[in-house]
Amino acid sequence: MTSKKITLGEELSGEITPKLGINTGAWLRRTLLRVLNFGLLACISALLLWWFLGQSDWDQVSFLALLTALIVFWWFVNRKVRENRPHFLLINDRQGFIHGLRLDEKVAVFDGNNIYHLGHDKGLDAQPLGEIAHLLRSQGYRIVCFFDANIFYTLEEHGAFARDKRHSLVMLEDIFGLREDEIYVVPSGFQADRYILEFLKYMPISFVVTNDKFRDYANQYPTVMKDNLWRKGVVISGDEIKLLQHQLQSPLR
């Protein structure tokens, strides 16, 4: 009987994590595949070098047959290595909290840069994101806020902290009123959009707080965007901050 996956990490890896310790079998399999992959590449390179240096007395047909067999075997192993590579949501999780998120948790996902820019344009900067996160947290939602890597430079340009100050996660915690295990900064050169949609794809009780409709990803994530409940926009009118399609327990301002 197959055990039911409980956490996002188990869902993304396709494996059930033992209650105690790590999944030794899965780790050993991945390690052996990587070693075999490296060894085959080394053999192919050495064989080619040996042939071009004229050290081999084999005939060309035998050499090409062996080389072809090694390349085919390497291709098969390399494909298995890629299949066993951890999901990018897990690989780039610097705080290490994504793996343990329960699939039955109700999660409010924030498009951090998008909501921050909305607040900044209205003269409120980080306040809308922080206040909405606080109220959703009080309603029992698990908060996960994705930021593009350039959020630090944006905040620096807007005077949130001194230019000579070293960038750190603590800055985002203080500025937005978030906790360490609520912040996910995606790697430089990548957009948070794909990370957000990939997260929503696997978390059944979740929605994203954003004014971005992610139209460029509509074909890639049709099941995520199948209705109008997957995203909730934010409207700021004067001193009033509204989260559309959601009843907040108390006024934000």
mmCIF file of C-alpha atoms in Angstrom:
data_model
loop_
_atom_site.group_PDB
_atom_site.id
_atom_site.type_symbol
_atom_site.label_atom_id
_atom_site.label_comp_id
_atom_site.label_asym_id
_atom_site.label_seq_id
_atom_site.Cartn_x
_atom_site.Cartn_y
_atom_site.Cartn_z
ATOM 1 C CA MET A 1 0.000 0.000 0.000
ATOM 2 C CA THR A 2 1.413 3.382 -1.060
ATOM 3 C CA SER A 3 1.651 5.986 1.695
ATOM 4 C CA LYS A 4 -0.035 9.316 1.106
ATOM 5 C CA LYS A 5 2.204 12.288 0.455
ATOM 6 C CA ILE A 6 1.831 14.841 3.238
ATOM 7 C CA THR A 7 4.351 17.594 2.457
ATOM 8 C CA LEU A 8 5.201 19.659 -0.605
ATOM 9 C CA GLY A 9 8.704 18.197 -0.545
ATOM 10 C CA GLU A 10 7.301 14.692 -0.860
ATOM 11 C CA GLU A 11 5.025 15.787 -3.704
ATOM 12 C CA LEU A 12 7.848 17.474 -5.626
ATOM 13 C CA SER A 13 10.309 14.616 -5.140
ATOM 14 C CA GLY A 14 7.755 11.856 -5.666
ATOM 15 C CA GLU A 15 9.003 10.106 -2.556
ATOM 16 C CA ILE A 16 7.680 9.640 0.948
ATOM 17 C CA THR A 17 10.038 11.062 3.555
ATOM 18 C CA PRO A 18 10.635 8.714 6.504
ATOM 19 C CA LYS A 19 9.443 10.014 9.871
ATOM 20 C CA LEU A 20 12.981 9.836 11.219
ATOM 21 C CA GLY A 21 16.154 10.704 9.358
ATOM 22 C CA ILE A 22 16.585 11.144 5.619
ATOM 23 C CA ASN A 23 15.531 8.924 2.748
ATOM 24 C CA THR A 24 18.813 7.005 2.579
ATOM 25 C CA GLY A 25 17.805 4.878 -0.404
ATOM 26 C CA ALA A 26 16.890 7.896 -2.546
ATOM 27 C CA TRP A 27 20.076 9.739 -1.568
ATOM 28 C CA LEU A 28 22.234 6.690 -2.372
ATOM 29 C CA ARG A 29 20.543 6.206 -5.748
ATOM 30 C CA ARG A 30 21.098 9.838 -6.739
ATOM 31 C CA THR A 31 24.725 9.695 -5.611
ATOM 32 C CA LEU A 32 25.458 6.493 -7.559
ATOM 33 C CA LEU A 33 23.859 7.938 -10.694
ATOM 34 C CA ARG A 34 25.994 11.088 -10.452
ATOM 35 C CA VAL A 35 29.180 9.047 -9.940
ATOM 36 C CA LEU A 36 28.309 6.783 -12.882
ATOM 37 C CA ASN A 37 27.495 9.801 -15.043
ATOM 38 C CA PHE A 38 30.850 11.419 -14.256
ATOM 39 C CA GLY A 39 32.721 8.146 -14.780
ATOM 40 C CA LEU A 40 31.191 7.586 -18.206
ATOM 41 C CA LEU A 41 32.051 11.116 -19.303
ATOM 42 C CA ALA A 42 35.625 10.581 -18.149
ATOM 43 C CA CYS A 43 35.837 7.273 -20.072
ATOM 44 C CA ILE A 44 34.449 8.825 -23.260
ATOM 45 C CA SER A 45 36.893 11.756 -23.029
ATOM 46 C CA ALA A 46 39.864 9.470 -22.329
ATOM 47 C CA LEU A 47 38.923 7.159 -25.195
ATOM 48 C CA LEU A 48 38.709 10.063 -27.653
ATOM 49 C CA LEU A 49 42.021 11.497 -26.462
ATOM 50 C CA TRP A 50 43.671 8.075 -26.714
ATOM 51 C CA TRP A 51 42.452 7.681 -30.287
ATOM 52 C CA PHE A 52 43.448 11.170 -31.469
ATOM 53 C CA LEU A 53 46.911 10.791 -29.960
ATOM 54 C CA GLY A 54 47.362 7.662 -32.043
ATOM 55 C CA GLN A 55 47.856 5.380 -29.063
ATOM 56 C CA SER A 56 45.140 2.925 -30.091
ATOM 57 C CA ASP A 57 45.804 -0.010 -32.411
ATOM 58 C CA TRP A 58 42.091 -0.761 -32.756
ATOM 59 C CA ASP A 59 40.444 -0.626 -36.126
ATOM 60 C CA GLN A 60 38.068 2.243 -36.753
ATOM 61 C CA VAL A 61 34.916 0.081 -36.713
ATOM 62 C CA SER A 62 35.690 -1.373 -33.262
ATOM 63 C CA PHE A 63 36.554 2.047 -31.881
ATOM 64 C CA LEU A 64 33.356 3.655 -33.174
ATOM 65 C CA ALA A 65 31.259 0.744 -31.875
ATOM 66 C CA LEU A 66 32.700 1.094 -28.361
ATOM 67 C CA LEU A 67 32.417 4.878 -28.423
ATOM 68 C CA THR A 68 28.802 4.714 -29.587
ATOM 69 C CA ALA A 69 27.923 2.195 -26.871
ATOM 70 C CA LEU A 70 29.479 4.399 -24.178
ATOM 71 C CA ILE A 71 27.700 7.509 -25.460
ATOM 72 C CA VAL A 72 24.320 5.750 -25.551
ATOM 73 C CA PHE A 73 24.873 4.404 -22.038
ATOM 74 C CA TRP A 74 25.918 7.869 -20.816
ATOM 75 C CA TRP A 75 22.832 9.468 -22.406
ATOM 76 C CA PHE A 76 20.590 7.002 -20.578
ATOM 77 C CA VAL A 77 22.317 7.595 -17.226
ATOM 78 C CA ASN A 78 22.358 11.372 -17.740
ATOM 79 C CA ARG A 79 18.610 11.339 -18.374
ATOM 80 C CA LYS A 80 18.111 9.462 -15.103
ATOM 81 C CA VAL A 81 20.295 12.025 -13.315
ATOM 82 C CA ARG A 82 18.112 14.860 -14.632
ATOM 83 C CA GLU A 83 14.945 13.003 -13.643
ATOM 84 C CA ASN A 84 16.287 12.522 -10.117
ATOM 85 C CA ARG A 85 17.421 16.121 -9.775
ATOM 86 C CA PRO A 86 15.481 17.922 -7.030
ATOM 87 C CA HIS A 87 12.726 20.302 -8.143
ATOM 88 C CA PHE A 88 13.849 23.907 -8.609
ATOM 89 C CA LEU A 89 11.501 25.060 -5.831
ATOM 90 C CA LEU A 90 13.485 22.864 -3.432
ATOM 91 C CA ILE A 91 16.945 23.559 -4.860
ATOM 92 C CA ASN A 92 16.645 27.340 -4.496
ATOM 93 C CA ASP A 93 14.888 27.385 -1.123
ATOM 94 C CA ARG A 94 17.554 29.145 0.929
ATOM 95 C CA GLN A 95 15.482 29.111 4.117
ATOM 96 C CA GLY A 96 14.646 25.418 3.787
ATOM 97 C CA PHE A 97 10.932 25.666 4.636
ATOM 98 C CA ILE A 98 9.341 24.676 1.303
ATOM 99 C CA HIS A 99 10.003 20.967 1.741
ATOM 100 C CA GLY A 100 8.082 20.760 5.010
ATOM 101 C CA LEU A 101 4.951 22.689 3.962
ATOM 102 C CA ARG A 102 1.896 20.482 4.387
ATOM 103 C CA LEU A 103 -0.290 19.974 1.330
ATOM 104 C CA ASP A 104 -3.403 20.483 3.454
ATOM 105 C CA GLU A 105 -2.290 23.943 4.649
ATOM 106 C CA LYS A 106 -4.170 26.962 3.339
ATOM 107 C CA VAL A 107 -1.502 29.236 1.916
ATOM 108 C CA ALA A 108 -1.534 32.868 0.843
ATOM 109 C CA VAL A 109 1.243 33.376 -1.699
ATOM 110 C CA PHE A 110 2.497 36.909 -2.249
ATOM 111 C CA ASP A 111 3.965 38.326 -5.426
ATOM 112 C CA GLY A 112 6.328 40.436 -3.346
ATOM 113 C CA ASN A 113 7.736 42.792 -5.962
ATOM 114 C CA ASN A 114 4.325 43.415 -7.516
ATOM 115 C CA ILE A 115 2.588 44.345 -4.268
ATOM 116 C CA TYR A 116 5.551 46.402 -3.084
ATOM 117 C CA HIS A 117 5.550 48.464 -6.303
ATOM 118 C CA LEU A 118 1.811 49.041 -5.906
ATOM 119 C CA GLY A 119 2.375 50.341 -2.384
ATOM 120 C CA HIS A 120 5.295 52.497 -3.474
ATOM 121 C CA ASP A 121 3.270 54.062 -6.294
ATOM 122 C CA LYS A 122 0.595 55.011 -3.735
ATOM 123 C CA GLY A 123 3.138 56.404 -1.273
ATOM 124 C CA LEU A 124 2.778 53.487 1.167
ATOM 125 C CA ASP A 125 5.842 51.437 0.138
ATOM 126 C CA ALA A 126 5.961 48.125 2.076
ATOM 127 C CA GLN A 127 2.916 48.784 4.244
ATOM 128 C CA PRO A 128 0.199 47.137 2.072
ATOM 129 C CA LEU A 129 2.108 43.879 1.755
ATOM 130 C CA GLY A 130 2.941 43.776 5.445
ATOM 131 C CA GLU A 131 -0.588 44.570 6.627
ATOM 132 C CA ILE A 132 -2.323 42.139 4.276
ATOM 133 C CA ALA A 133 0.132 39.404 5.266
ATOM 134 C CA HIS A 134 -0.500 40.118 8.943
ATOM 135 C CA LEU A 135 -4.283 39.904 8.612
ATOM 136 C CA LEU A 136 -4.201 36.760 6.460
ATOM 137 C CA ARG A 137 -1.832 35.196 8.977
ATOM 138 C CA SER A 138 -4.337 35.984 11.720
ATOM 139 C CA GLN A 139 -6.981 34.158 9.667
ATOM 140 C CA GLY A 140 -4.898 30.997 9.736
ATOM 141 C CA TYR A 141 -3.156 31.313 6.386
ATOM 142 C CA ARG A 142 0.428 30.219 5.954
ATOM 143 C CA ILE A 143 2.280 33.103 4.298
ATOM 144 C CA VAL A 144 4.816 32.516 1.520
ATOM 145 C CA CYS A 145 6.200 35.633 -0.182
ATOM 146 C CA PHE A 146 8.236 35.283 -3.383
ATOM 147 C CA PHE A 147 10.589 38.118 -4.310
ATOM 148 C CA ASP A 148 12.676 38.686 -7.414
ATOM 149 C CA ALA A 149 16.365 38.920 -6.573
ATOM 150 C CA ASN A 150 16.390 42.617 -7.493
ATOM 151 C CA ILE A 151 14.112 43.510 -4.572
ATOM 152 C CA PHE A 152 17.168 44.567 -2.556
ATOM 153 C CA TYR A 153 18.333 47.010 -5.239
ATOM 154 C CA THR A 154 14.789 48.357 -5.637
ATOM 155 C CA LEU A 155 14.497 49.008 -1.903
ATOM 156 C CA GLU A 156 17.944 50.573 -1.903
ATOM 157 C CA GLU A 157 16.989 52.937 -4.729
ATOM 158 C CA HIS A 158 13.845 53.912 -2.833
ATOM 159 C CA GLY A 159 15.837 54.760 0.284
ATOM 160 C CA ALA A 160 14.653 51.869 2.459
ATOM 161 C CA PHE A 161 18.226 51.381 3.667
ATOM 162 C CA ALA A 162 21.677 52.850 3.098
ATOM 163 C CA ARG A 163 23.453 51.983 -0.139
ATOM 164 C CA ASP A 164 26.544 50.728 1.676
ATOM 165 C CA LYS A 165 24.526 48.289 3.789
ATOM 166 C CA ARG A 166 24.997 44.612 3.029
ATOM 167 C CA HIS A 167 21.887 42.900 1.683
ATOM 168 C CA SER A 168 20.381 40.325 4.021
ATOM 169 C CA LEU A 169 17.137 38.479 4.644
ATOM 170 C CA VAL A 170 16.714 40.368 7.911
ATOM 171 C CA MET A 171 16.126 43.545 5.871
ATOM 172 C CA LEU A 172 13.096 42.003 4.197
ATOM 173 C CA GLU A 173 11.818 40.714 7.523
ATOM 174 C CA ASP A 174 12.031 44.174 9.086
ATOM 175 C CA ILE A 175 10.737 46.173 6.120
ATOM 176 C CA PHE A 176 7.757 43.930 5.287
ATOM 177 C CA GLY A 177 6.985 42.499 8.715
ATOM 178 C CA LEU A 178 7.558 38.965 7.470
ATOM 179 C CA ARG A 179 9.130 35.970 9.152
ATOM 180 C CA GLU A 180 12.224 34.182 7.939
ATOM 181 C CA ASP A 181 10.255 31.090 6.917
ATOM 182 C CA GLU A 182 7.821 33.199 4.873
ATOM 183 C CA ILE A 183 10.382 34.669 2.468
ATOM 184 C CA TYR A 184 11.598 33.081 -0.757
ATOM 185 C CA VAL A 185 14.015 35.114 -2.913
ATOM 186 C CA VAL A 186 14.388 33.534 -6.353
ATOM 187 C CA PRO A 187 17.851 33.300 -7.962
ATOM 188 C CA SER A 188 19.213 36.234 -9.928
ATOM 189 C CA GLY A 189 18.226 36.102 -13.600
ATOM 190 C CA PHE A 190 14.891 34.376 -12.939
ATOM 191 C CA GLN A 191 11.414 35.803 -12.429
ATOM 192 C CA ALA A 192 9.346 34.995 -9.370
ATOM 193 C CA ASP A 193 6.295 34.494 -11.623
ATOM 194 C CA ARG A 194 7.190 30.932 -12.568
ATOM 195 C CA TYR A 195 8.054 30.027 -8.977
ATOM 196 C CA ILE A 196 4.688 31.344 -7.806
ATOM 197 C CA LEU A 197 2.712 29.429 -10.434
ATOM 198 C CA GLU A 198 4.691 26.248 -9.854
ATOM 199 C CA PHE A 199 3.985 26.555 -6.141
ATOM 200 C CA LEU A 200 0.250 27.066 -6.742
ATOM 201 C CA LYS A 201 0.224 24.054 -9.056
ATOM 202 C CA TYR A 202 1.086 21.712 -6.184
ATOM 203 C CA MET A 203 -0.619 23.404 -3.222
ATOM 204 C CA PRO A 204 -4.376 22.732 -3.495
ATOM 205 C CA ILE A 205 -5.574 25.263 -0.884
ATOM 206 C CA SER A 206 -3.729 28.377 -1.996
ATOM 207 C CA PHE A 207 -4.072 31.645 -3.880
ATOM 208 C CA VAL A 208 -1.685 34.419 -4.885
ATOM 209 C CA VAL A 209 -1.951 38.055 -3.831
ATOM 210 C CA THR A 210 -0.960 40.010 -6.945
ATOM 211 C CA ASN A 211 -2.202 42.463 -9.542
ATOM 212 C CA ASP A 212 -0.241 40.622 -12.241
ATOM 213 C CA LYS A 213 -2.304 38.230 -14.377
ATOM 214 C CA PHE A 214 0.745 36.244 -15.581
ATOM 215 C CA ARG A 215 -0.612 36.093 -19.128
ATOM 216 C CA ASP A 216 2.747 34.913 -20.503
ATOM 217 C CA TYR A 217 2.328 31.680 -18.528
ATOM 218 C CA ALA A 218 -1.306 30.924 -19.398
ATOM 219 C CA ASN A 219 -0.432 28.065 -21.760
ATOM 220 C CA GLN A 220 2.086 26.573 -19.366
ATOM 221 C CA TYR A 221 -0.178 26.607 -16.290
ATOM 222 C CA PRO A 222 -3.770 26.194 -17.550
ATOM 223 C CA THR A 223 -4.896 24.194 -14.504
ATOM 224 C CA VAL A 224 -3.676 26.906 -12.123
ATOM 225 C CA MET A 225 -5.474 29.663 -14.030
ATOM 226 C CA LYS A 226 -8.667 27.720 -14.717
ATOM 227 C CA ASP A 227 -10.910 30.078 -12.713
ATOM 228 C CA ASN A 228 -10.768 33.485 -11.037
ATOM 229 C CA LEU A 229 -10.010 32.189 -7.553
ATOM 230 C CA TRP A 230 -6.293 31.515 -8.041
ATOM 231 C CA ARG A 231 -5.369 35.195 -7.693
ATOM 232 C CA LYS A 232 -6.641 38.084 -5.573
ATOM 233 C CA GLY A 233 -5.778 41.627 -6.500
ATOM 234 C CA VAL A 234 -5.123 44.580 -4.245
ATOM 235 C CA VAL A 235 -6.754 47.991 -4.550
ATOM 236 C CA ILE A 236 -5.554 51.066 -2.662
ATOM 237 C CA SER A 237 -7.890 54.033 -2.487
ATOM 238 C CA GLY A 238 -6.715 56.824 -0.234
ATOM 239 C CA ASP A 239 -6.129 55.255 3.161
ATOM 240 C CA GLU A 240 -8.105 52.099 2.353
ATOM 241 C CA ILE A 241 -6.414 48.891 1.238
ATOM 242 C CA LYS A 242 -8.673 46.183 -0.177
ATOM 243 C CA LEU A 243 -7.909 42.570 -1.031
ATOM 244 C CA LEU A 244 -10.377 41.734 -3.781
ATOM 245 C CA GLN A 245 -12.484 38.561 -3.534
ATOM 246 C CA HIS A 246 -11.548 38.130 0.102
ATOM 247 C CA GLN A 247 -13.255 39.212 3.302
ATOM 248 C CA LEU A 248 -10.695 40.571 5.733
ATOM 249 C CA GLN A 249 -11.557 40.512 9.410
ATOM 250 C CA SER A 250 -10.719 44.160 10.026
ATOM 251 C CA PRO A 251 -9.986 47.300 7.998
ATOM 252 C CA LEU A 252 -6.352 47.642 6.997
ATOM 253 C CA ARG A 253 -6.252 51.340 7.723
#
